[in-house]
Coordinates of C-alpha atoms and ligand atoms in Angstrom, one line a residue:
X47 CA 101.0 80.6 92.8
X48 CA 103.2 82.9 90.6
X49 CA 102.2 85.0 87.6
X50 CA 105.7 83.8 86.1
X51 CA 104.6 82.2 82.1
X52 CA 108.2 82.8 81.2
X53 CA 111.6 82.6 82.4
X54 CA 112.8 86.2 82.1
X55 CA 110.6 88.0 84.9
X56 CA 111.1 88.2 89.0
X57 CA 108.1 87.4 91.0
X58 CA 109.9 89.0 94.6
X59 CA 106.5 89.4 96.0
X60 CA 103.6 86.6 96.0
X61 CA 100.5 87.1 98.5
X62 CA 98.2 86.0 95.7
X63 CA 96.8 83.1 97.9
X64 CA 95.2 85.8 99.5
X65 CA 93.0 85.7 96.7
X66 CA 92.4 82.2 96.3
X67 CA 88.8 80.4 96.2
X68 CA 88.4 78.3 99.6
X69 CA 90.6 81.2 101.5
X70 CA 87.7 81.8 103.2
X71 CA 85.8 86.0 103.2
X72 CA 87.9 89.1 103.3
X73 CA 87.8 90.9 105.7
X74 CA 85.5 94.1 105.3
X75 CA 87.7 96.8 105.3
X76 CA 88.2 98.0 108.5
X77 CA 84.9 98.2 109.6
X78 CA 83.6 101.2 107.4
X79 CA 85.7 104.1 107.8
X80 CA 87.0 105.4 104.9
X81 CA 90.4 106.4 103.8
X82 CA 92.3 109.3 104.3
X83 CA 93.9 109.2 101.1
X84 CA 92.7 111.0 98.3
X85 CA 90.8 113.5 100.0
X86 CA 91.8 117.4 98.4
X87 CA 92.2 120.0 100.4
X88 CA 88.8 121.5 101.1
X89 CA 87.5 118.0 101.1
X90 CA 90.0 117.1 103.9
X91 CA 89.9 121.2 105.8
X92 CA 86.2 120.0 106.0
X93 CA 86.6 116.7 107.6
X94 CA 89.4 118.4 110.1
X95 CA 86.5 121.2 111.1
X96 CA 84.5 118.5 111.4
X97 CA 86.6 116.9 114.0
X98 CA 87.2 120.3 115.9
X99 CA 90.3 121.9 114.7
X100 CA 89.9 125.7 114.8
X101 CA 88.7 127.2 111.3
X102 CA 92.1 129.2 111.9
X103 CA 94.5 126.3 112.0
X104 CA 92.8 124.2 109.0
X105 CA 95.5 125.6 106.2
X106 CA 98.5 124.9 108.7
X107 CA 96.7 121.5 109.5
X108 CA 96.2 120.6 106.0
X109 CA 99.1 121.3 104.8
X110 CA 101.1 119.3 107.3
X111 CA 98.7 115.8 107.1
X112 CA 99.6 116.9 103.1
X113 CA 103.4 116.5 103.9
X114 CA 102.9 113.2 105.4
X115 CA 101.0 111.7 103.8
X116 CA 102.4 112.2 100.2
X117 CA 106.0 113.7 100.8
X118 CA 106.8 111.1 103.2
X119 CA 104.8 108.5 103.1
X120 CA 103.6 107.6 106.0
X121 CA 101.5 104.4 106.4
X122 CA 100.2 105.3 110.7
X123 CA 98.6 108.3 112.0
X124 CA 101.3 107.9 115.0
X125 CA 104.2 108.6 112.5
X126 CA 102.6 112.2 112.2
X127 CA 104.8 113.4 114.9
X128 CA 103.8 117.5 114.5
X129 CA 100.3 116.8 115.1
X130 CA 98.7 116.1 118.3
X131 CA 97.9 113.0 120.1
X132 CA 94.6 114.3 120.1
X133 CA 93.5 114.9 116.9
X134 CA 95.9 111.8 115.6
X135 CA 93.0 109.8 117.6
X136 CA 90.4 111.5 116.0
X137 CA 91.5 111.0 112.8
X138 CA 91.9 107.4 113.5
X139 CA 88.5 106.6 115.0
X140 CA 86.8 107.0 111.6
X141 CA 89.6 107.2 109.4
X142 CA 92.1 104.7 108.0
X143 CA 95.3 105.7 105.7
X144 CA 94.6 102.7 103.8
X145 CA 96.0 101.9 100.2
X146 CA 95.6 99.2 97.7
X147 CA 97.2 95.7 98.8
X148 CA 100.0 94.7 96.4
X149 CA 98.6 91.0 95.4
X150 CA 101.9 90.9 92.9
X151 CA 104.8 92.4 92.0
X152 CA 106.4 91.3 88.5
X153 CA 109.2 92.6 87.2
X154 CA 110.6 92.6 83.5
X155 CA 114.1 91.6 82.4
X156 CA 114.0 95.1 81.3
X157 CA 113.0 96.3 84.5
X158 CA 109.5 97.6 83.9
X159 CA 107.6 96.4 87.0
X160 CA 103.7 95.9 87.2
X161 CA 101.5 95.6 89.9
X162 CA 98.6 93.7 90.8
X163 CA 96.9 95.9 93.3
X164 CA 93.7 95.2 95.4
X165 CA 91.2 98.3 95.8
X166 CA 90.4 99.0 99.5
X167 CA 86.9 99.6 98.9
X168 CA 84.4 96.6 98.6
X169 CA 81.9 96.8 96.0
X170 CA 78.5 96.2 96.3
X171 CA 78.5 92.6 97.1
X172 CA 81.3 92.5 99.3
X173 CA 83.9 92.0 96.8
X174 CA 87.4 94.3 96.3
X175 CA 88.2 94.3 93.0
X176 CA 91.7 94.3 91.0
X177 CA 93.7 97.1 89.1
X178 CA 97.2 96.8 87.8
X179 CA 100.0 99.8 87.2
X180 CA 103.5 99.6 85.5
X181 CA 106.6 101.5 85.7
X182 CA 108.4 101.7 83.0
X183 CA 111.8 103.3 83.6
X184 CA 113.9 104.9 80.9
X185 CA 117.0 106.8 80.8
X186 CA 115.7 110.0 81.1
X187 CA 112.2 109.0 83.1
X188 CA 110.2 107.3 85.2
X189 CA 106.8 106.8 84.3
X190 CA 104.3 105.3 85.8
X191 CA 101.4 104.3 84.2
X192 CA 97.6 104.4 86.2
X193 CA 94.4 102.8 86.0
X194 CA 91.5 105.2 86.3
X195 CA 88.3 102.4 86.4
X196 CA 88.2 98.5 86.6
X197 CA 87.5 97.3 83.5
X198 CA 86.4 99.6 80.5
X199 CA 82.8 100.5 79.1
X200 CA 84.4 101.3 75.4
X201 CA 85.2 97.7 73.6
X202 CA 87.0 98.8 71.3
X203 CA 87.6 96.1 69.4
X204 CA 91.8 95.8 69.2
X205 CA 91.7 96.2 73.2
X206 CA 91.4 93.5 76.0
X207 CA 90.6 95.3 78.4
X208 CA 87.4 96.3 76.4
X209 CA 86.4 92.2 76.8
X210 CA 86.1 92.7 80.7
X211 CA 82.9 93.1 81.5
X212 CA 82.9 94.8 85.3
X213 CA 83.7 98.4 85.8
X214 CA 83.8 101.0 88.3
X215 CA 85.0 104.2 88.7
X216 CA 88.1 104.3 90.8
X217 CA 87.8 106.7 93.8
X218 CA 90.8 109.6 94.3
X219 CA 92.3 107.9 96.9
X220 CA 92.6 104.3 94.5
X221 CA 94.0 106.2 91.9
X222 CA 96.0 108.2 94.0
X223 CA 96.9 105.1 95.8
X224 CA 98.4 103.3 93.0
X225 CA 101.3 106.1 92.9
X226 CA 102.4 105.9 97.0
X227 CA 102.6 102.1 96.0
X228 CA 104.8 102.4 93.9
X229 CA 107.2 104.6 95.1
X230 CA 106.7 102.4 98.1
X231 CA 108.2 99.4 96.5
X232 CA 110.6 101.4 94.6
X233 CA 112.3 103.2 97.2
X234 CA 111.0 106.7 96.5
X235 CA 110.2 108.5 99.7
X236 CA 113.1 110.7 100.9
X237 CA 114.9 108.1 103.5
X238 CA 114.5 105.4 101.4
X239 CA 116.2 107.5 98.8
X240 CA 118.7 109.3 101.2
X241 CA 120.1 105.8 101.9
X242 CA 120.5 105.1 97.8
X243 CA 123.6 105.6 96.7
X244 CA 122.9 105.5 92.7
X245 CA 120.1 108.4 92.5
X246 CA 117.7 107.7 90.0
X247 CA 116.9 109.9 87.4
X248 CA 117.0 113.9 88.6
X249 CA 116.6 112.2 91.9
X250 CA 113.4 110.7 91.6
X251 CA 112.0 107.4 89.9
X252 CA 108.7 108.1 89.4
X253 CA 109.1 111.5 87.0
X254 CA 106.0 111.1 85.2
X255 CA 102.8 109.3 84.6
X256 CA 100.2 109.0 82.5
X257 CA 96.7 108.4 82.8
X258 CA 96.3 105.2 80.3
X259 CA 96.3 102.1 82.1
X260 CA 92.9 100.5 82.6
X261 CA 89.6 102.7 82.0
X262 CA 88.7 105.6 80.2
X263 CA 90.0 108.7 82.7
X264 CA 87.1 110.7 81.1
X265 CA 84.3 108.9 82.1
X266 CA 86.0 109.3 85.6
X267 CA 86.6 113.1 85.4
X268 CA 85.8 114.0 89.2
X269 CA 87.9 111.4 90.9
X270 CA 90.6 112.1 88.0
X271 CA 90.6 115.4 89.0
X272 CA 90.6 115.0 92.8
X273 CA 93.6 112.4 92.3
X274 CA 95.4 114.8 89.8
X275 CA 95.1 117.9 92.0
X276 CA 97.0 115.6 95.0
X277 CA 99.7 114.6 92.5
X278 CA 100.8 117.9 91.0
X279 CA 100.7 119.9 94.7
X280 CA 103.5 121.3 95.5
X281 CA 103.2 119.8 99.5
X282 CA 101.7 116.6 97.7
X283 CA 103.6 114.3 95.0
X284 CA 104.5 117.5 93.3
X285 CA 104.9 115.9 89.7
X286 CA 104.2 119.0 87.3
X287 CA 100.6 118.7 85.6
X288 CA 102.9 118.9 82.4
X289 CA 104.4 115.2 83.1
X290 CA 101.1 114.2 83.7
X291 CA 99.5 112.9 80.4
X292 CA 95.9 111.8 80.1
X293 CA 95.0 109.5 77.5
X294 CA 91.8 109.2 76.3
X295 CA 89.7 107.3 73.2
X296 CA 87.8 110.7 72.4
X297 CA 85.0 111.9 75.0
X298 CA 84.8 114.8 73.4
X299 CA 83.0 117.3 75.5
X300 CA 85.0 116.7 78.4
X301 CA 88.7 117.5 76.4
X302 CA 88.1 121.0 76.6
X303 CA 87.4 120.4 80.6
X304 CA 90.3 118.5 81.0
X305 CA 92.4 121.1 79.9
X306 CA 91.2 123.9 81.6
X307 CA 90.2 122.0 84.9
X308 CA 93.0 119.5 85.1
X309 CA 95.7 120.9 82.6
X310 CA 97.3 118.0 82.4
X311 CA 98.6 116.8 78.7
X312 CA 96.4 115.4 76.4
X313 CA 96.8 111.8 74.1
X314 CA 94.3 110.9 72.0
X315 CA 94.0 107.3 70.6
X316 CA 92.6 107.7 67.5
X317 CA 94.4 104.4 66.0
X318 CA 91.9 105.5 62.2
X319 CA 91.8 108.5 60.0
X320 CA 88.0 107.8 58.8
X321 CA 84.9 107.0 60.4
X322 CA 84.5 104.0 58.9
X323 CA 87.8 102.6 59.6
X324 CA 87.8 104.2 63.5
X325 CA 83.6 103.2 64.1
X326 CA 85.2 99.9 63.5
X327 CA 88.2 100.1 66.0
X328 CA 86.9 102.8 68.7
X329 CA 83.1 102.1 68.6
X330 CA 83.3 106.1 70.8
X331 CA 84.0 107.2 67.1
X332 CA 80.2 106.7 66.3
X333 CA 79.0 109.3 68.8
X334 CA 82.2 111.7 68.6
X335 CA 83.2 111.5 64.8
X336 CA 86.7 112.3 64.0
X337 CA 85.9 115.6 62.7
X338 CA 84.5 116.9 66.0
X339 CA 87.3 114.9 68.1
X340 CA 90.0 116.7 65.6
X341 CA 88.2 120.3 66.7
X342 CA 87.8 119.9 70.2
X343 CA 91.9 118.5 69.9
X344 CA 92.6 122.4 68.1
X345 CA 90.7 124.3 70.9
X346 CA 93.0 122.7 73.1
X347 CA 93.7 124.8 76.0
X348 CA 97.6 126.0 75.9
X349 CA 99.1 124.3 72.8
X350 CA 102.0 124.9 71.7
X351 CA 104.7 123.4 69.8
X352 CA 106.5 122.2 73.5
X353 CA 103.1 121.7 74.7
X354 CA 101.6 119.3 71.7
X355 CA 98.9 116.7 71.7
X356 CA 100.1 112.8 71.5
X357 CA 97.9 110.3 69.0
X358 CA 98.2 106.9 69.6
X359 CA 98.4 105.1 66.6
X360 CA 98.0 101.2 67.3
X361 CA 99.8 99.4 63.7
X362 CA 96.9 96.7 62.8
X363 CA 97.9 94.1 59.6
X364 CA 95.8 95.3 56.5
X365 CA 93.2 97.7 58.4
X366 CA 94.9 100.9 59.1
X367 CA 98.8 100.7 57.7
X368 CA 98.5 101.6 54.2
X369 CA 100.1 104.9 52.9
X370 CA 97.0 106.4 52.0
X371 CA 96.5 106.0 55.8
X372 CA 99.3 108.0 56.8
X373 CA 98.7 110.3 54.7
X374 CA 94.8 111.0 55.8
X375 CA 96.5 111.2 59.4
X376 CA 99.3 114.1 58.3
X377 CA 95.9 115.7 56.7
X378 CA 93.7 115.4 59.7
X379 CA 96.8 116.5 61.6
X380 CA 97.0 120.1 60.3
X381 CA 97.4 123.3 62.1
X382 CA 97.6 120.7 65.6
X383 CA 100.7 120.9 67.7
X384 CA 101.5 117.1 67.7
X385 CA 103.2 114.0 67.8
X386 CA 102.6 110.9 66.9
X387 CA 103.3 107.6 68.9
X388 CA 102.9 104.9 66.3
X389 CA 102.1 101.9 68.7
X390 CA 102.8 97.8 67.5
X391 CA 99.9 96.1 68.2
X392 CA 99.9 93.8 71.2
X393 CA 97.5 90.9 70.5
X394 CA 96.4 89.0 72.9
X395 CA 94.7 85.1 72.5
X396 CA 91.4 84.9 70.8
X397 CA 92.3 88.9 69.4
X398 CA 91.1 89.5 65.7
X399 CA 94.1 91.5 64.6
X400 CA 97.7 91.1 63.5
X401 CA 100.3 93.9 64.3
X402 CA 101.7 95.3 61.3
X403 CA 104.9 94.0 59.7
X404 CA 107.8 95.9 61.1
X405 CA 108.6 97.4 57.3
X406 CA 105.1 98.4 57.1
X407 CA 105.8 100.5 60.5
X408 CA 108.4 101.7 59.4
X409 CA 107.4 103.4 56.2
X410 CA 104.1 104.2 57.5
X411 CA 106.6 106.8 60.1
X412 CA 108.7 108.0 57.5
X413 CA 105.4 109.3 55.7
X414 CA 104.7 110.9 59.3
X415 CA 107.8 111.9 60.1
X416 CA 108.8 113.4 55.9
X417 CA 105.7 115.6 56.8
X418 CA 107.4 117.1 60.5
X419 CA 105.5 114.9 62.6
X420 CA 107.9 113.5 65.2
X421 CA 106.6 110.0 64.9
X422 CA 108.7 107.6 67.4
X423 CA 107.6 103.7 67.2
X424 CA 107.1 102.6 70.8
X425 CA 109.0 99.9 72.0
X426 CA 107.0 97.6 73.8
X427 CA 107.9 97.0 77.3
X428 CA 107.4 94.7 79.7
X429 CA 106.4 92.0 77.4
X430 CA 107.7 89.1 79.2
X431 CA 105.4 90.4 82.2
X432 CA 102.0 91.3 80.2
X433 CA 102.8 94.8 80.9
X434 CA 101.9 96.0 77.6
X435 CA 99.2 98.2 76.5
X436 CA 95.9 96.4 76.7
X437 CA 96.9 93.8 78.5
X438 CA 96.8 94.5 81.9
X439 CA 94.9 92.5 84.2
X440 CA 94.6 89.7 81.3
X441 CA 97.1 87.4 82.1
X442 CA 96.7 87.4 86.1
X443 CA 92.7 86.7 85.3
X444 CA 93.7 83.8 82.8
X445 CA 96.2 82.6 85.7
X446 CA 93.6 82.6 87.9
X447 CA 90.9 81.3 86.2
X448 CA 93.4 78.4 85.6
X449 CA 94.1 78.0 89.7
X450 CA 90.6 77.8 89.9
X451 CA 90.1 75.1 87.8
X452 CA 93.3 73.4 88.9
X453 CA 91.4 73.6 92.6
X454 CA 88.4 72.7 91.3
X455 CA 89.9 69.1 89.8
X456 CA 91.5 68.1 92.7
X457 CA 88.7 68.9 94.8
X458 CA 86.8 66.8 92.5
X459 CA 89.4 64.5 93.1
X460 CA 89.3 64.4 96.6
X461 CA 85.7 64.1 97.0
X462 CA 86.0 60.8 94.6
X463 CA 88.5 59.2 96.6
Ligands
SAH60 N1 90.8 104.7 77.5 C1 92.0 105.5 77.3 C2 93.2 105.0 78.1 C3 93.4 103.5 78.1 S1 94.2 102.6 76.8 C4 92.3 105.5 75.9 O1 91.6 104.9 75.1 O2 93.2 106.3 75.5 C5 95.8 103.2 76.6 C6 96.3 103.0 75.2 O3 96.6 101.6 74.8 C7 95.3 103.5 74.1 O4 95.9 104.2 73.1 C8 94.9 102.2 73.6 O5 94.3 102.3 72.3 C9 96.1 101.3 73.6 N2 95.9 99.9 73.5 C10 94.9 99.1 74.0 N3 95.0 97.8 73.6 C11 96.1 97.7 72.9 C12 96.8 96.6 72.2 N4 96.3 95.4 72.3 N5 97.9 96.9 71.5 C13 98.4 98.2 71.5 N6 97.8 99.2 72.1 C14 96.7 99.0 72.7

């Protein structure tokens, strides 16, 4: 089976029949012990104590299993050729360096490239669930974009991944995870890109990400954390915290925490400029109304006009495009270092909105932009691979479901014969 519904995209990587009913149980994850990746640094000096290195070598210790693990990329404890034999058995009795299991690669005639990954973790009833991420390369980045739950708790209403019922909080290492992945399959670690001769951009592909794939990162602010403090070290993925851009739908008394605790940048979807209009879309807006959202947005730790806040703006046919719109926005915009990402709406089958009329876009940025917003229109990428915002997951669980039925009929089939 291939996730291919059009012509344009490269399936280079199919496992999926791992997945399929009949295949018989997974196997539990390698028998209980947990995975190395994702751990911080005290979190992983304490497990290193715990397996008897000296309180005196833990920084030196941690700092090299750091290097590894995230500047190289190793996949065995055996590859970690400055540490001992000893404590490389140690580590391996009850740990694994497990990551998430590509299930599918797809990758867009304009060469975004998403992933189907499969957690490590079971959940309670034995089963591992599914998370997707996409790169989407562009001349002058790389970025890489990460789920922080399965599923959502939210529904808002324009968003299919609010229709999935299941969700879990994704642990450090599965977030974490979903970036060695990539730069697995894209060639990132420093052989693979010693041995390219056309460097990607400032030497890297993976330049910067952002926290807005499936989930609500808020609602996952520990492991978010954990994952983001991995990322920006210096002996880890060392991205800087200010290419690292979490997205959230408005939790607002954890913005002010993600500022000062994780310092990342900050995109807010706000997609309505009243309540009314944004109850509807973002049902959040009904405990966090848009005038608390906007305050906790201008006691933003370390704005600035090159640090500013993005708002997602998502362009819905009749129900927030008019002028008077875009001009409540400019208004609730004031005094806020920000830009504006004016998003076309993606729908997706059985959704109950249109996307705006390209004209309609168009004029509602050049209100934006007359008033000294920057207010680019983002292309949508990755279409031709379900890429696009909102529809992750969607079109592999539609695939399946299809499979399934398609397996069901010809068992049906073969029991009639
Ligand atoms: N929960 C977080 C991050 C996930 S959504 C948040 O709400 O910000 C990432 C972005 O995609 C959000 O701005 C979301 O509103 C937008 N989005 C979701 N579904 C979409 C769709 N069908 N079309 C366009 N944008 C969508």
């Amino acid at each position: 089976m291939t996730l291919e519904p059009t012509t344009g995209p490269r399936t280079i990587l199919d496992i999926s029949h791992r997945s399929r009913p009949g295949h018989g149980p997974q196997p539990e994850p390698d028998g209980g012990r947990r995975s190395l990746i994702g751990l911080t640094r005290p979190e992983l000096a304490q497990v290193l104590s715990e397996l008897g290195v000296p309180e005196r070598q833990l920084r030196m210790r941690v700092g090299q299993i750091f290097r590894w693990l995230y500047n190289r990329g190793v996949t065995s404890f055996e590859a970690m050729t400055d540490v001992s034999k000893t404590l490389r058995d140690l580590m391996s009795e009850r740990f694994t360096l497990d990551r998430l299991d590509i299930i599918e690669e797809q990758i867009s005639a304009d060469g975004t490239r998403k992933w189907l990954l499969r957690l490590p973790a079971a959940g309670p009833l034995g089963q591992r669930h599914e998370v997707e991420a996409v790169y989407i390369p562009e001349e002058d980045r790389g970025t890489l974009c990460v789920s922080s739950q399965v599923g959502c708790t939210l529904s808002c209403t324009f968003c299919h991944t609010g229709t999935q019922t299941l969700v879990r909080n994704l642990t450090a290492g599965e977030i974490v995870g979903q970036l060695l992945v990539a730069r697995d399959r894209l060639g990132e670690w420093p052989e693979q890109l010693a041995a390219n001769p056309t460097p990607p951009v400032g030497g890297r592909y993976i330049t910067n990400i952002v926290l807005m794939g499936m989930g609500e990162p808020l609602y996952n602010f520990d492991n978010v954390k954990a994952a983001m403090e991995i990322v920006s070290d210096n002996e880890g993925l060392s991205l800087s915290r200010r290419r690292i851009t979490l997205s959230t739908a408005g939790v607002v008394p954890m913005i002010a925490r993600a500022g000062e605790e994780i310092g990342v940048m900050l995109a807010i979807s706000l997609h309505g400029t009243t309540d009314e209009i944004r109850n509807k879309l973002v049902p959040l807006n009904k405990k966090y109304p848009i005038a608390e959202l906007m305050d906790a947005c201008r006691n933003y730790p370390g704005l600035s006009n090159a640090r500013r806040i993005t708002f997602e703006y998502v362009m819905l046919k009749g129900i927030n495009d008019s002028d008077a719109d875009a001009k409540r926005l400019v208004k609730l915009l004031e005094g806020i270092p920000a830009k504006i990402n004016l998003i076309p709406f993606n729908p997706w089958p059985g959704s109950p909105y249109e996307c705006s009329d390209w004209e309609r876009i168009e004029t509602f940025a050049e209100i934006v932009n007359r008033a000294g917003y920057a207010s680019p229109i983002r292309t949508p990428r990755g279409r031709d691979i379900m890429a696009a915002c909102g529809q992750l997951k969607s079109a592999s669980e539609r695939l399946r479901a299809k499979t399934r039925k398609a397996l069901d009929n010809q068992a049906a089939e073969a029991a009639a014969s």
